[in-house]
Amino acid sequence: MSHIQSSVNTRSETFQDNQNHYETLLKRLRDNLQEAATGIREKLIERHRARGKMLARERIDRLIDPHTPFLELSPLAAHGLYKNEVPSAGIVTGIAKICGVQCMIIANDATVKGGSFFHETVKKHVRAQEIAEQNRLPCIYLVDCGGAYLPEQDRVFPDKEHFGNTFYRQCNMSAQGLPQLSAVFGGCTAGGAYIPALSDENIMVKGNARIHLGGPSIVKVAINEEVDGETLGGAEMHGKVSGVADYLAEDEAEALARLREIISKLNWPTRCYADVKPVKPPRYSPDEISGVVSANPKIPYDVREIIARLVDDSDFHEFKPLYGDTLICGTAYIHGYPVGLIGNNGALFSESSLKGAHFIEMCNQRKTPLLFLHNITGFMVGTEAERGGIAKNSAKMVYAQATSRVPKFSIIVGGSYGAGNYGMAGRGFWPHFLFTWPSAKCATMNADIASNVMLELRRSSIKAGEATQAELQEIEDGVRAQYGEQSDPYYATARLWDDGIIEPADTRDVMGLCLALAATQPPGVGASPVYRM
């Protein structure tokens, strides 16, 4: 009874048109990811290799368990910023298994501005540590870092969420018993020196690794001492004289092997708190999602068609299917892990808001994580909606979601606008992970509505006849251009408003990894009454 029966005709012209449109979006995503990984800086990569050094992602591949996934986070951070000269914000972060232990990996990319920290670099580093602390993961730092990028110092150094916060978090995670381990592959100057120095254990590679609070040029200026980098802070000096290095490695391969050895002896048992079921594939292929999503965002589609291609056996127990039908709620399993899904089939009315609040509280009572699938214009407006109490009823859903004690995850599959974004656990409500699809849009409102609002405001602020058609057209064009640019998923991911853009067909696997992480944490404590309308 609870299996979703798809009504999508995969041979129809509409389905094929949708797939062709989405293939264009996917090509753009794949090209951008390829460019971020190895493009733009070919000469710098060549010079890096000439020094006997691996690229950041190659180090990660060597470190993690063979044939296991690496969930990379925010790979397109800083995309399009700084003349596109800081791909991936100069740092690679993500989650993977090392000797069977799920770990957060934070790796500097020295081919990008010497591994220096820009504003987005710090933000990405802090976000990785935040996820590690929330999910109780050991942190592994692959260090090749030039410290703060000095021209950006006012956006990197002084504030509470700036570079110093990374060290604050590192100290406190170690104090909580979360291992902090590092391997140093290159220069670590100034602030960069504290990453290995604050680690519980660290490894340095002979010949390339250096740690010093001030490099030779700073030493010369500060105390008029002339010294070369190796004498000042080389691996052998720190291993044999200062004791800053705990282990020396002849090369990068040995350093990574040593890291694996340390992790294998962490005494790090894990427990699963979820009621895990045998995994069954969906009855409909996740590859079909690109044909389900309408090429024209004004043409609706049923979010159940997405759910049918995400959940195990397409088995979805829908809650209150006949009431508040613009919000789809129900329980299912993804890769064997229980999850409550909330998806949009239109604007949120009072009825759908109350239904959402009820369902969220029920999932909290049953310790079931929540997954929000955003495709929402917002809560309903107008006289009838206001008289029906939409302000209070929408607030009930926002309140239930904001105070939820179970892990919550968000995927923006289409539009996510205004207070609808808030009700559906947008970034401001601290979901455990938030990913977007290439079709995603996120803003206070869509460009059509925003331009009309601005035109009405302009008309109401002037006397009749004073505004020329050219002036009004200029306002409309400007607003449309602004909202078109700023609601683009690449604009958002560059600024780390999400944890990365993912392909629809990969969503099931990504969510399986996220739910597996969440299942290792004890359920939230506290009373869990079920909200009744």
Coordinates of C-alpha atoms in Angstrom, one line a residue:
M1 CA 0.0 0.0 0.0
S2 CA 2.9 2.4 0.7
H3 CA 4.9 1.9 -2.4
I4 CA 4.9 5.0 -4.6
Q5 CA 3.5 4.2 -8.1
S6 CA 5.2 6.5 -10.5
S7 CA 3.1 8.2 -13.2
V8 CA 6.0 9.5 -15.2
N9 CA 6.3 8.3 -18.8
T10 CA 10.0 8.1 -19.4
R11 CA 9.4 7.9 -23.1
S12 CA 7.4 11.1 -23.4
E13 CA 8.7 14.2 -25.1
T14 CA 8.4 16.2 -21.9
F15 CA 10.6 13.7 -20.0
Q16 CA 13.2 13.8 -22.8
D17 CA 13.1 17.6 -22.9
N18 CA 13.6 17.8 -19.2
Q19 CA 16.5 15.4 -19.3
N20 CA 18.2 17.2 -22.1
H21 CA 17.9 20.5 -20.2
Y22 CA 19.3 19.0 -17.0
E23 CA 22.2 17.4 -18.9
T24 CA 23.2 21.0 -19.8
L25 CA 23.2 21.8 -16.1
L26 CA 25.1 18.7 -15.2
K27 CA 27.8 19.5 -17.8
R28 CA 28.3 22.9 -16.3
L29 CA 28.7 21.4 -12.9
R30 CA 31.1 18.7 -14.0
D31 CA 33.2 21.2 -16.0
N32 CA 33.4 23.5 -12.9
L33 CA 34.4 20.6 -10.6
Q34 CA 37.1 19.5 -13.0
E35 CA 38.5 23.1 -13.3
A36 CA 38.5 23.4 -9.5
A37 CA 40.4 20.2 -9.1
T38 CA 43.2 20.5 -11.6
G39 CA 42.4 23.4 -14.0
I40 CA 43.5 27.0 -14.1
R41 CA 46.9 26.5 -12.4
E42 CA 48.6 23.8 -14.6
K43 CA 52.1 25.4 -14.2
L44 CA 51.8 25.6 -10.4
I45 CA 50.7 22.0 -10.3
E46 CA 53.8 21.0 -12.4
R47 CA 56.1 23.0 -10.0
H48 CA 54.4 21.3 -7.0
R49 CA 55.0 17.8 -8.4
A50 CA 58.6 18.7 -9.2
R51 CA 59.2 19.1 -5.5
G52 CA 58.1 15.5 -4.9
K53 CA 54.7 16.5 -3.6
M54 CA 51.2 15.0 -4.3
L55 CA 48.2 17.1 -4.9
A56 CA 45.7 17.5 -2.0
R57 CA 43.2 15.1 -3.4
E58 CA 45.9 12.6 -4.2
R59 CA 47.0 12.6 -0.6
I60 CA 43.4 12.0 0.4
D61 CA 43.1 9.1 -2.0
R62 CA 46.2 7.5 -0.6
L63 CA 45.1 8.0 3.0
I64 CA 41.5 6.7 3.0
D65 CA 40.4 3.0 2.9
P66 CA 40.5 1.6 -0.7
H67 CA 37.3 1.5 -2.6
T68 CA 35.4 3.6 0.0
P69 CA 33.7 7.0 -0.8
F70 CA 35.0 10.4 0.0
L71 CA 32.2 12.9 0.6
E72 CA 33.9 16.1 -0.5
L73 CA 32.3 19.3 0.9
S74 CA 32.0 22.6 -0.9
P75 CA 34.3 21.8 -3.8
L76 CA 33.2 25.0 -5.5
A77 CA 33.9 27.4 -2.6
A78 CA 35.2 30.8 -3.9
H79 CA 34.1 29.8 -7.5
G80 CA 34.1 32.9 -9.6
L81 CA 35.6 35.1 -6.8
Y82 CA 39.1 36.6 -6.9
K83 CA 39.1 36.4 -10.7
N84 CA 38.6 32.6 -10.2
E85 CA 42.2 32.3 -8.9
V86 CA 41.3 30.5 -5.6
P87 CA 39.6 27.3 -6.7
S88 CA 37.9 25.3 -3.9
A89 CA 39.0 28.2 -1.6
G90 CA 42.5 26.6 -1.6
I91 CA 41.4 23.8 0.7
V92 CA 39.9 20.3 0.3
T93 CA 37.5 19.1 3.1
G94 CA 35.4 16.0 3.4
I95 CA 34.5 12.8 5.2
A96 CA 35.9 9.3 4.6
K97 CA 36.8 6.1 6.4
I98 CA 40.4 5.6 7.4
C99 CA 41.2 2.1 8.9
G100 CA 37.5 1.8 9.4
V101 CA 37.1 5.1 11.3
Q102 CA 35.0 7.8 9.9
C103 CA 37.1 11.0 9.9
M104 CA 37.0 14.6 8.8
I105 CA 39.8 15.4 6.5
I106 CA 41.1 19.0 6.0
A107 CA 43.8 19.4 3.4
N108 CA 45.5 22.6 2.2
D109 CA 46.1 22.9 -1.5
A110 CA 49.5 24.6 -1.9
T111 CA 49.0 25.0 -5.6
V112 CA 46.4 27.7 -4.8
K113 CA 48.2 30.8 -3.4
G114 CA 50.6 28.6 -1.4
G115 CA 47.8 27.2 0.6
S116 CA 47.1 30.6 2.2
F117 CA 43.8 31.4 3.9
F118 CA 41.2 33.7 2.3
H119 CA 37.9 34.6 3.9
E120 CA 36.2 31.6 2.2
T121 CA 39.1 29.3 3.1
V122 CA 38.5 30.1 6.8
K123 CA 34.8 29.7 6.4
K124 CA 35.2 26.3 4.8
H125 CA 37.8 25.1 7.4
V126 CA 35.5 26.2 10.3
R127 CA 32.5 24.5 8.6
A128 CA 34.4 21.2 8.4
Q129 CA 35.4 21.5 12.1
E130 CA 31.7 22.2 12.9
I131 CA 30.6 19.1 11.2
A132 CA 33.3 17.1 12.8
E133 CA 32.3 18.3 16.3
Q134 CA 28.6 17.7 15.6
N135 CA 29.2 14.2 14.4
R136 CA 32.0 13.3 16.8
L137 CA 34.6 12.7 14.1
P138 CA 38.4 12.7 14.5
C139 CA 40.0 15.6 12.5
I140 CA 42.9 14.8 10.1
Y141 CA 44.8 17.9 8.9
L142 CA 47.0 17.5 5.8
V143 CA 49.0 20.7 6.2
D144 CA 50.7 22.7 3.4
C145 CA 49.8 26.2 4.5
G146 CA 51.1 29.7 4.1
G147 CA 48.9 31.1 6.8
A148 CA 46.6 34.1 6.3
Y149 CA 46.6 35.8 2.9
L150 CA 47.8 39.2 4.1
P151 CA 45.9 41.4 1.7
E152 CA 42.7 39.8 3.1
Q153 CA 43.7 40.2 6.8
D154 CA 40.7 42.3 7.8
R155 CA 38.4 39.4 6.5
V156 CA 40.6 36.6 7.8
F157 CA 42.2 37.6 11.1
P158 CA 40.3 39.6 13.8
D159 CA 36.7 38.4 14.1
K160 CA 35.3 35.5 16.1
E161 CA 34.6 33.4 13.0
H162 CA 38.0 34.1 11.4
F163 CA 41.3 32.3 11.4
G164 CA 41.7 32.2 15.2
N165 CA 38.4 30.3 15.5
T166 CA 39.9 27.3 13.7
F167 CA 42.4 27.0 16.5
Y168 CA 39.8 27.5 19.2
R169 CA 37.8 24.7 17.7
Q170 CA 40.8 22.5 17.4
C171 CA 41.7 23.0 21.0
N172 CA 38.2 22.3 22.2
M173 CA 37.6 19.2 20.1
S174 CA 40.9 17.8 21.5
A175 CA 39.6 18.6 25.0
Q176 CA 36.4 16.7 24.2
G177 CA 38.3 13.6 23.2
L178 CA 38.1 14.1 19.5
P179 CA 41.6 13.2 18.1
Q180 CA 43.4 16.0 16.2
L181 CA 46.1 14.6 13.9
S182 CA 48.2 16.3 11.3
A183 CA 50.8 15.5 8.7
V184 CA 52.9 18.4 7.4
F185 CA 54.0 18.3 3.7
G186 CA 55.2 21.9 3.1
G187 CA 55.7 25.2 4.7
C188 CA 53.6 26.2 7.8
T189 CA 54.2 29.8 8.6
A190 CA 52.6 32.1 11.2
G191 CA 49.0 30.9 11.9
G192 CA 49.6 27.9 9.7
A193 CA 52.2 26.7 12.2
Y194 CA 49.5 26.3 14.9
I195 CA 47.6 23.6 13.0
P196 CA 50.3 20.9 13.6
A197 CA 51.4 22.5 16.9
L198 CA 47.9 22.2 18.4
S199 CA 47.5 18.6 17.0
D200 CA 47.6 15.7 19.4
E201 CA 50.2 14.0 17.2
N202 CA 51.9 15.3 14.0
I203 CA 54.2 14.0 11.3
M204 CA 56.7 16.0 9.2
V205 CA 58.1 15.1 5.8
K206 CA 61.9 15.5 5.5
G207 CA 63.1 18.1 3.0
N208 CA 59.7 19.8 2.3
A209 CA 58.0 20.3 5.7
R210 CA 58.7 23.4 7.7
I211 CA 57.1 24.9 10.8
H212 CA 58.0 28.4 12.0
L213 CA 56.0 31.3 13.6
G214 CA 58.0 33.7 11.4
G215 CA 59.8 32.8 8.2
P216 CA 63.4 33.8 7.4
S217 CA 62.3 37.2 6.0
I218 CA 60.4 38.1 9.2
V219 CA 63.3 36.9 11.4
K220 CA 65.6 39.2 9.4
V221 CA 63.4 42.2 9.9
A222 CA 62.5 41.4 13.5
I223 CA 65.8 40.5 15.1
N224 CA 68.3 41.0 12.2
E225 CA 69.1 37.3 12.1
E226 CA 69.9 35.6 8.8
V227 CA 68.8 32.0 8.7
D228 CA 67.6 29.6 6.0
G229 CA 64.2 28.0 6.2
E230 CA 65.4 24.4 6.8
T231 CA 67.6 25.5 9.8
L232 CA 64.9 27.7 11.2
G233 CA 62.0 25.2 11.0
G234 CA 62.8 22.1 9.0
A235 CA 61.5 18.6 9.8
E236 CA 64.8 17.2 11.1
M237 CA 65.3 20.1 13.5
H238 CA 61.8 19.8 14.9
G239 CA 62.1 16.1 15.2
K240 CA 65.5 16.0 16.8
V241 CA 65.9 19.3 18.6
S242 CA 62.7 21.2 19.3
G243 CA 60.4 18.2 19.7
V244 CA 57.6 20.0 17.8
A245 CA 57.5 17.0 15.4
D246 CA 56.4 13.7 16.8
Y247 CA 57.4 11.6 13.8
L248 CA 59.6 12.1 10.8
A249 CA 58.8 10.6 7.4
E250 CA 61.1 10.2 4.4
D251 CA 58.4 11.1 1.9
E252 CA 54.7 11.8 1.6
A253 CA 53.7 8.2 1.2
E254 CA 55.4 7.3 4.5
A255 CA 53.7 10.2 6.3
L256 CA 50.3 9.0 5.1
A257 CA 51.1 5.4 6.1
R258 CA 52.1 6.7 9.5
L259 CA 48.8 8.6 9.8
R260 CA 46.9 5.4 9.0
E261 CA 48.9 3.5 11.7
I262 CA 48.0 6.1 14.3
I263 CA 44.3 6.1 13.4
S264 CA 44.2 2.3 13.5
K265 CA 45.2 2.5 17.1
L266 CA 42.8 5.2 18.3
N267 CA 40.6 2.9 20.2
W268 CA 37.6 4.4 18.5
P269 CA 34.5 2.1 18.7
T270 CA 31.3 3.2 17.2
R271 CA 27.7 2.3 17.8
C272 CA 24.6 2.5 15.6
Y273 CA 21.5 3.9 17.3
A274 CA 19.2 3.5 14.3
D275 CA 16.8 0.7 13.4
V276 CA 18.7 -0.3 10.3
K277 CA 16.9 -2.4 7.7
P278 CA 18.3 -4.4 4.7
V279 CA 19.0 -2.1 1.8
K280 CA 16.7 -2.3 -1.2
P281 CA 17.2 -0.2 -4.3
P282 CA 14.3 2.2 -5.4
R283 CA 11.9 0.7 -7.8
Y284 CA 12.6 3.6 -10.2
S285 CA 16.2 4.6 -11.1
P286 CA 17.7 7.8 -9.5
D287 CA 19.0 8.6 -13.0
E288 CA 15.4 9.4 -14.0
I289 CA 15.2 12.4 -11.6
S290 CA 16.7 14.7 -14.2
G291 CA 13.7 13.9 -16.4
V292 CA 11.2 14.4 -13.6
V293 CA 12.4 18.0 -12.7
S294 CA 10.7 20.4 -15.1
A295 CA 13.0 22.4 -17.4
N296 CA 10.6 25.3 -16.9
P297 CA 10.4 26.1 -13.1
K298 CA 6.9 27.5 -13.6
I299 CA 5.7 24.0 -14.5
P300 CA 5.0 22.0 -11.3
Y301 CA 5.9 18.3 -10.8
D302 CA 5.0 16.0 -7.9
V303 CA 7.8 15.7 -5.3
R304 CA 6.7 12.1 -4.7
E305 CA 8.3 11.3 -8.0
I306 CA 11.6 12.4 -6.6
I307 CA 11.0 10.5 -3.3
A308 CA 10.2 7.3 -5.3
R309 CA 13.7 7.5 -6.8
L310 CA 15.5 8.2 -3.5
V311 CA 14.0 5.8 -0.9
D312 CA 14.5 2.1 -0.4
D313 CA 12.1 0.0 -2.5
S314 CA 10.2 3.3 -3.3
D315 CA 8.4 2.5 0.0
F316 CA 7.0 5.7 1.5
H317 CA 4.5 5.8 4.3
E318 CA 2.8 9.2 3.7
F319 CA 1.4 11.1 6.6
K320 CA -2.1 12.8 6.3
P321 CA -2.1 12.4 2.5
L322 CA -5.6 14.1 2.1
Y323 CA -4.9 17.1 4.2
G324 CA -2.6 20.1 3.5
D325 CA -1.6 18.5 0.3
T326 CA 0.9 21.2 -0.8
L327 CA 3.3 19.7 1.8
I328 CA 4.2 16.0 1.4
C329 CA 5.3 14.3 4.7
G330 CA 6.2 10.7 5.3
T331 CA 8.6 8.1 6.6
A332 CA 10.9 5.8 4.6
Y333 CA 14.4 4.3 4.6
I334 CA 17.4 5.4 2.6
H335 CA 20.3 2.8 2.4
G336 CA 18.6 1.1 5.3
Y337 CA 18.4 4.1 7.6
P338 CA 15.1 5.5 8.8
V339 CA 14.2 9.1 7.7
G340 CA 11.2 11.4 7.7
L341 CA 10.8 13.3 4.4
I342 CA 9.2 16.7 3.9
G343 CA 8.8 17.9 0.3
N344 CA 6.9 20.8 -1.4
N345 CA 4.1 20.5 -3.9
G346 CA 3.3 24.2 -3.9
A347 CA 3.0 27.1 -1.5
L348 CA 2.6 26.4 2.2
F349 CA -1.0 27.1 3.4
S350 CA -2.1 27.1 7.0
E351 CA -3.2 23.5 6.7
S352 CA 0.1 22.3 5.3
S353 CA 2.0 24.3 7.9
L354 CA 0.1 22.7 10.7
K355 CA 0.6 19.3 9.1
G356 CA 4.4 19.9 8.9
A357 CA 4.6 21.0 12.5
H358 CA 2.7 17.8 13.6
F359 CA 5.0 15.6 11.5
I360 CA 8.2 17.2 12.7
E361 CA 7.2 16.6 16.3
M362 CA 6.2 13.1 15.6
C363 CA 9.7 12.4 14.1
N364 CA 11.3 13.9 17.2
Q365 CA 9.2 11.6 19.4
R366 CA 10.4 8.6 17.4
K367 CA 14.0 9.8 17.0
T368 CA 13.8 9.8 13.2
P369 CA 16.0 12.2 11.3
L370 CA 14.4 14.6 8.9
L371 CA 15.1 15.4 5.3
F372 CA 13.7 18.5 3.7
L373 CA 13.4 18.7 -0.1
H374 CA 13.0 22.4 -1.0
N375 CA 11.0 23.5 -4.0
I376 CA 9.0 26.3 -2.3
T377 CA 7.9 29.8 -3.3
G378 CA 7.0 30.6 0.4
F379 CA 4.0 30.7 2.7
M380 CA 0.7 31.7 1.2
V381 CA -0.1 35.5 1.2
G382 CA -3.3 37.4 0.7
T383 CA -6.5 38.4 2.7
E384 CA -7.9 34.9 2.9
A385 CA -4.6 33.4 4.1
E386 CA -4.1 36.1 6.7
R387 CA -7.6 35.7 8.0
G388 CA -6.9 32.0 8.3
G389 CA -4.0 32.7 10.6
I390 CA -1.1 32.0 8.2
A391 CA 1.3 34.1 10.2
K392 CA 0.8 32.1 13.4
N393 CA 0.4 28.7 11.7
S394 CA 3.5 29.1 9.6
A395 CA 5.4 30.2 12.8
K396 CA 4.3 26.9 14.3
M397 CA 6.1 24.9 11.6
V398 CA 9.2 27.2 11.9
Y399 CA 9.2 26.7 15.7
A400 CA 8.8 22.9 15.4
Q401 CA 11.6 22.7 12.9
A402 CA 13.9 25.1 14.7
T403 CA 13.6 23.3 18.1
S404 CA 13.9 19.8 16.5
R405 CA 16.2 17.5 18.4
V406 CA 16.8 15.0 15.6
P407 CA 19.4 15.4 12.9
K408 CA 18.0 17.4 9.9
F409 CA 19.2 17.6 6.4
S410 CA 18.2 19.9 3.5
I411 CA 18.4 19.6 -0.2
I412 CA 17.4 22.5 -2.4
V413 CA 16.1 20.8 -5.5
G414 CA 14.3 23.8 -7.0
G415 CA 13.4 27.2 -5.7
S416 CA 13.8 28.0 -2.0
Y417 CA 12.3 31.5 -1.4
G418 CA 11.6 33.7 1.6
A419 CA 10.1 32.3 4.8
G420 CA 9.6 29.0 2.9
N421 CA 13.3 28.6 3.1
Y422 CA 13.1 29.1 6.8
G423 CA 10.2 26.6 7.4
M424 CA 12.1 24.0 5.3
A425 CA 15.3 24.2 7.4
G426 CA 17.4 26.6 5.3
R427 CA 21.0 27.4 6.2
G428 CA 20.0 29.8 9.0
F429 CA 18.4 26.9 10.9
W430 CA 21.6 24.8 11.1
P431 CA 20.7 21.6 9.3
H432 CA 23.4 19.0 9.8
F433 CA 24.1 19.1 6.0
L434 CA 22.6 21.3 3.2
F435 CA 23.2 20.4 -0.4
T436 CA 21.8 21.9 -3.6
W437 CA 21.1 20.6 -7.1
P438 CA 22.2 22.4 -10.2
S439 CA 18.5 23.4 -10.7
A440 CA 18.4 25.2 -7.3
K441 CA 17.5 28.8 -6.6
C442 CA 17.7 30.5 -3.3
A443 CA 16.6 34.1 -2.5
T444 CA 14.1 36.2 -0.6
M445 CA 11.8 35.9 -3.7
N446 CA 12.1 35.0 -7.3
A447 CA 13.1 37.6 -9.9
D448 CA 9.6 38.1 -11.3
I449 CA 8.1 39.0 -7.9
A450 CA 11.1 41.1 -6.8
S451 CA 11.0 43.3 -9.9
N452 CA 7.3 43.8 -9.6
V453 CA 7.7 44.7 -5.9
M454 CA 10.4 47.2 -6.6
L455 CA 8.4 48.8 -9.5
E456 CA 5.3 49.2 -7.2
L457 CA 7.4 50.7 -4.5
R458 CA 8.9 53.2 -7.0
R459 CA 5.5 54.1 -8.4
S460 CA 4.0 54.6 -4.9
S461 CA 6.9 56.9 -3.9
I462 CA 6.5 59.4 -6.7
K463 CA 3.7 61.5 -8.2
A464 CA 1.8 60.1 -11.1
G465 CA 3.5 60.8 -14.4
E466 CA 6.9 61.6 -12.9
A467 CA 8.4 58.2 -13.6
T468 CA 9.4 57.6 -17.2
Q469 CA 9.0 54.2 -18.8
A470 CA 12.8 54.2 -19.3
E471 CA 13.3 54.7 -15.6
L472 CA 10.9 51.9 -14.7
Q473 CA 12.5 49.6 -17.2
E474 CA 15.9 50.3 -15.8
I475 CA 14.7 49.4 -12.3
E476 CA 13.1 46.2 -13.6
D477 CA 16.2 45.2 -15.6
G478 CA 18.5 45.9 -12.6
V479 CA 16.4 43.9 -10.1
R480 CA 16.1 40.9 -12.5
A481 CA 19.9 40.9 -13.2
Q482 CA 20.6 41.1 -9.4
Y483 CA 18.2 38.3 -8.4
G484 CA 19.3 36.2 -11.4
E485 CA 22.9 36.4 -10.4
Q486 CA 22.5 36.1 -6.6
S487 CA 20.0 33.2 -6.7
D488 CA 22.2 31.1 -9.0
P489 CA 23.5 27.9 -7.2
Y490 CA 27.1 28.8 -8.0
Y491 CA 26.8 32.2 -6.4
A492 CA 25.5 30.4 -3.3
T493 CA 28.1 27.6 -3.2
A494 CA 31.0 30.0 -3.8
R495 CA 30.0 31.7 -0.5
L496 CA 29.5 28.4 1.3
W497 CA 25.7 28.9 1.8
D498 CA 25.6 25.2 1.2
D499 CA 27.8 22.1 1.6
G500 CA 28.1 21.6 -2.1
I501 CA 26.2 21.2 -5.3
I502 CA 25.4 17.5 -6.0
E503 CA 23.9 15.6 -8.9
P504 CA 20.3 14.4 -8.4
A505 CA 21.3 10.8 -9.3
D506 CA 23.9 10.9 -6.5
T507 CA 21.6 12.2 -3.8
R508 CA 20.5 8.8 -2.5
D509 CA 24.1 7.8 -1.9
V510 CA 25.1 11.1 -0.4
M511 CA 22.1 11.0 2.0
G512 CA 23.0 7.4 2.9
L513 CA 26.4 8.6 4.0
C514 CA 24.9 11.4 6.0
L515 CA 22.3 9.2 7.7
A516 CA 25.0 6.7 8.6
L517 CA 26.9 9.4 10.3
A518 CA 23.9 10.6 12.2
A519 CA 23.0 7.1 13.3
T520 CA 26.3 6.9 15.3
Q521 CA 25.1 9.7 17.6
P522 CA 22.9 9.1 20.7
P523 CA 19.3 10.3 20.2
G524 CA 18.6 13.8 21.5
V525 CA 17.3 14.0 25.1
G526 CA 14.3 15.8 26.4
A527 CA 10.5 15.5 26.3
S528 CA 9.0 14.9 22.9
P529 CA 5.2 15.6 23.0
V530 CA 3.4 15.2 19.7
Y531 CA 1.9 18.5 18.5
R532 CA -1.8 18.2 17.7
M533 CA -3.7 20.8 15.7

